[in-house]
Amino acid sequence: MENSNQVTKDNHQKYEDLIAKLTSLNIDYKLVHHAPAETIQQADQFIANLKGVRTKSMLLRDKKNNFYLVIMDDSKRLDFKHFQEVSGKKRLSLAKENEVEELLNLEPGIISPFGVMYSEGHDVDIYFDKDMLDQETLLTFHPNENTHTIFLEAEDLMKFIKSYGYTYNVLTV
């Protein structure tokens, strides 16, 4: 079992890898440094007075072991039945902790679209909530560790995702 110092070091390296990639793609971003955020509510408190959509990312799975990363405004609740209807996917549930780690190399609690950096098999379909993207503002995420929040334009996030050979879907979830 890894000790917490090793996990912290690994997360920090993932954070540094992300910043290097964003820089190489000429993507502008803003970072807010803060104490570790263990919940969405804590993370939102650290950035309470700043403009940007607070997001949540969930890794879902179906019974055939297909995986779906759903990114939406954290004020919305995912209606699984509706998502299944609009996406055409069936029998969905949240992915298990070990599946998050294996597919995205991220810990549960800091899931974000930046995990595609580590998904060599391209075995995750990405879905964005249209309502979130229609807000024409910055999106916020943990940048592979929970002691920062990153703000970036949706267009730049899509550029990042495409740089890893991924496509994405936009649906009203």
Short mmCIF file of C-alpha atoms in Angstrom, two decimals:
data_model
loop_
_atom_site.label_atom_id
_atom_site.label_comp_id
_atom_site.label_asym_id
_atom_site.label_seq_id
_atom_site.Cartn_x
_atom_site.Cartn_y
_atom_site.Cartn_z
CA MET A 1 0.00 0.00 0.00
CA GLU A 2 1.30 3.46 -0.91
CA ASN A 3 1.88 5.96 1.84
CA SER A 4 0.20 9.37 1.65
CA ASN A 5 3.49 11.16 0.89
CA GLN A 6 3.97 9.00 -2.22
CA VAL A 7 0.40 9.65 -3.40
CA THR A 8 0.89 13.40 -2.84
CA LYS A 9 4.14 13.32 -4.80
CA ASP A 10 2.49 11.39 -7.65
CA ASN A 11 -0.43 13.84 -7.72
CA HIS A 12 1.96 16.78 -7.77
CA GLN A 13 3.84 15.25 -10.71
CA LYS A 14 0.51 14.80 -12.54
CA TYR A 15 -0.25 18.47 -11.82
CA GLU A 16 3.15 19.51 -13.20
CA ASP A 17 2.62 17.31 -16.28
CA LEU A 18 -0.72 19.02 -16.90
CA ILE A 19 0.71 22.52 -16.57
CA ALA A 20 3.52 21.62 -18.98
CA LYS A 21 1.01 20.26 -21.51
CA LEU A 22 -1.24 23.34 -21.28
CA THR A 23 1.81 25.55 -21.75
CA SER A 24 2.94 23.53 -24.79
CA LEU A 25 -0.53 23.98 -26.32
CA ASN A 26 -0.48 27.75 -25.60
CA ILE A 27 -3.58 27.40 -23.44
CA ASP A 28 -4.27 30.26 -21.04
CA TYR A 29 -5.47 29.35 -17.57
CA LYS A 30 -5.70 30.78 -14.09
CA LEU A 31 -4.76 28.82 -10.98
CA VAL A 32 -6.02 29.26 -7.45
CA HIS A 33 -3.92 27.57 -4.78
CA HIS A 34 -5.77 26.43 -1.66
CA ALA A 35 -5.87 23.88 1.13
CA PRO A 36 -6.77 20.33 0.07
CA ALA A 37 -10.41 20.11 -1.00
CA GLU A 38 -11.99 16.80 -0.08
CA THR A 39 -15.48 17.64 -1.39
CA ILE A 40 -17.07 19.71 -4.13
CA GLN A 41 -18.47 22.02 -1.46
CA GLN A 42 -15.00 22.67 -0.01
CA ALA A 43 -13.54 23.32 -3.46
CA ASP A 44 -16.36 25.75 -4.26
CA GLN A 45 -15.72 27.68 -1.03
CA PHE A 46 -12.08 28.25 -1.98
CA ILE A 47 -13.14 29.94 -5.24
CA ALA A 48 -16.43 31.45 -4.07
CA ASN A 49 -15.85 35.00 -5.34
CA LEU A 50 -14.39 34.07 -8.73
CA LYS A 51 -16.25 33.80 -12.03
CA GLY A 52 -16.50 30.33 -13.56
CA VAL A 53 -18.70 27.26 -13.76
CA ARG A 54 -18.03 24.89 -10.90
CA THR A 55 -17.85 21.46 -12.44
CA LYS A 56 -18.05 17.87 -11.43
CA SER A 57 -16.76 14.92 -13.40
CA MET A 58 -18.05 11.40 -12.96
CA LEU A 59 -16.78 8.19 -14.46
CA LEU A 60 -19.64 5.85 -15.30
CA ARG A 61 -19.58 2.28 -16.52
CA ASP A 62 -22.02 -0.09 -18.13
CA LYS A 63 -22.40 -3.84 -17.68
CA LYS A 64 -20.10 -4.47 -20.68
CA ASN A 65 -17.23 -2.53 -19.05
CA ASN A 66 -17.53 0.50 -21.32
CA PHE A 67 -16.68 3.76 -19.57
CA TYR A 68 -18.10 7.27 -19.85
CA LEU A 69 -16.70 10.47 -18.39
CA VAL A 70 -19.55 12.92 -17.74
CA ILE A 71 -18.67 16.56 -17.04
CA MET A 72 -21.36 18.92 -15.81
CA ASP A 73 -22.12 21.91 -13.61
CA ASP A 74 -21.71 20.78 -10.01
CA SER A 75 -25.04 22.37 -9.09
CA LYS A 76 -26.86 19.82 -11.26
CA ARG A 77 -27.66 16.29 -10.28
CA LEU A 78 -27.09 13.59 -12.90
CA ASP A 79 -30.35 11.91 -13.80
CA PHE A 80 -29.05 8.47 -14.82
CA LYS A 81 -32.28 7.53 -16.59
CA HIS A 82 -32.27 10.73 -18.67
CA PHE A 83 -28.56 10.37 -19.47
CA GLN A 84 -29.16 6.80 -20.65
CA GLU A 85 -31.98 8.03 -22.90
CA VAL A 86 -30.03 10.89 -24.52
CA SER A 87 -26.75 8.98 -24.83
CA GLY A 88 -28.21 5.63 -25.90
CA LYS A 89 -26.22 3.88 -23.15
CA LYS A 90 -27.80 1.30 -20.90
CA ARG A 91 -27.45 -0.03 -17.36
CA LEU A 92 -25.04 2.63 -16.08
CA SER A 93 -23.50 2.95 -12.65
CA LEU A 94 -20.58 4.81 -11.12
CA ALA A 95 -17.21 3.28 -11.87
CA LYS A 96 -15.39 1.62 -9.02
CA GLU A 97 -12.46 3.36 -7.33
CA ASN A 98 -9.90 0.99 -8.85
CA GLU A 99 -11.40 1.56 -12.34
CA VAL A 100 -10.94 5.32 -11.98
CA GLU A 101 -7.31 4.76 -11.03
CA GLU A 102 -6.70 2.26 -13.85
CA LEU A 103 -8.39 4.24 -16.64
CA LEU A 104 -7.52 7.84 -15.75
CA ASN A 105 -4.66 7.41 -13.27
CA LEU A 106 -6.56 9.74 -10.93
CA GLU A 107 -7.91 9.32 -7.45
CA PRO A 108 -11.67 9.39 -6.95
CA GLY A 109 -12.45 12.92 -5.80
CA ILE A 110 -10.17 14.56 -8.32
CA ILE A 111 -11.66 13.11 -11.49
CA SER A 112 -11.50 15.55 -14.38
CA PRO A 113 -11.12 15.54 -18.15
CA PHE A 114 -7.38 15.98 -17.58
CA GLY A 115 -7.24 12.25 -16.85
CA VAL A 116 -7.20 11.61 -20.61
CA MET A 117 -3.47 12.36 -20.33
CA TYR A 118 -3.08 8.93 -18.80
CA SER A 119 -5.69 6.94 -20.70
CA GLU A 120 -3.57 5.29 -23.34
CA GLY A 121 -6.29 2.93 -24.53
CA HIS A 122 -8.76 5.69 -25.44
CA ASP A 123 -11.36 3.55 -23.73
CA VAL A 124 -13.40 6.36 -22.18
CA ASP A 125 -16.16 8.25 -24.00
CA ILE A 126 -16.43 11.89 -22.92
CA TYR A 127 -19.73 13.73 -22.45
CA PHE A 128 -20.18 17.42 -21.64
CA ASP A 129 -23.44 18.91 -20.44
CA LYS A 130 -24.63 21.40 -23.05
CA ASP A 131 -26.17 23.68 -20.39
CA MET A 132 -22.76 24.08 -18.76
CA LEU A 133 -21.06 24.92 -22.05
CA ASP A 134 -23.80 27.39 -23.00
CA GLN A 135 -22.88 29.60 -20.04
CA GLU A 136 -19.97 31.15 -21.98
CA THR A 137 -17.65 31.43 -19.05
CA LEU A 138 -14.64 29.73 -17.58
CA LEU A 139 -14.79 26.13 -16.40
CA THR A 140 -13.15 25.03 -13.16
CA PHE A 141 -11.48 21.73 -12.30
CA HIS A 142 -8.89 20.24 -10.00
CA PRO A 143 -5.72 20.07 -12.12
CA ASN A 144 -4.85 16.47 -11.14
CA GLU A 145 -4.45 17.36 -7.46
CA ASN A 146 -6.90 18.85 -4.98
CA THR A 147 -4.77 21.73 -3.70
CA HIS A 148 -5.46 23.90 -6.73
CA THR A 149 -8.38 24.89 -8.91
CA ILE A 150 -7.77 25.71 -12.54
CA PHE A 151 -9.94 28.05 -14.60
CA LEU A 152 -9.91 27.77 -18.38
CA GLU A 153 -12.12 28.41 -21.38
CA ALA A 154 -14.24 25.50 -22.66
CA GLU A 155 -12.67 25.93 -26.10
CA ASP A 156 -9.21 25.45 -24.59
CA LEU A 157 -10.34 22.37 -22.70
CA MET A 158 -11.60 20.87 -25.96
CA LYS A 159 -8.24 21.67 -27.59
CA PHE A 160 -6.52 19.81 -24.74
CA ILE A 161 -8.80 16.77 -25.12
CA LYS A 162 -8.32 16.66 -28.90
CA SER A 163 -4.53 16.82 -28.45
CA TYR A 164 -4.75 13.32 -26.96
CA GLY A 165 -6.79 11.97 -29.87
CA TYR A 166 -10.11 12.05 -28.03
CA THR A 167 -13.43 13.27 -29.30
CA TYR A 168 -16.29 14.32 -27.08
CA ASN A 169 -20.06 14.52 -27.06
CA VAL A 170 -22.24 17.43 -25.97
CA LEU A 171 -25.68 16.54 -24.59
CA THR A 172 -28.18 18.09 -22.25
CA VAL A 173 -27.80 15.89 -19.20
#
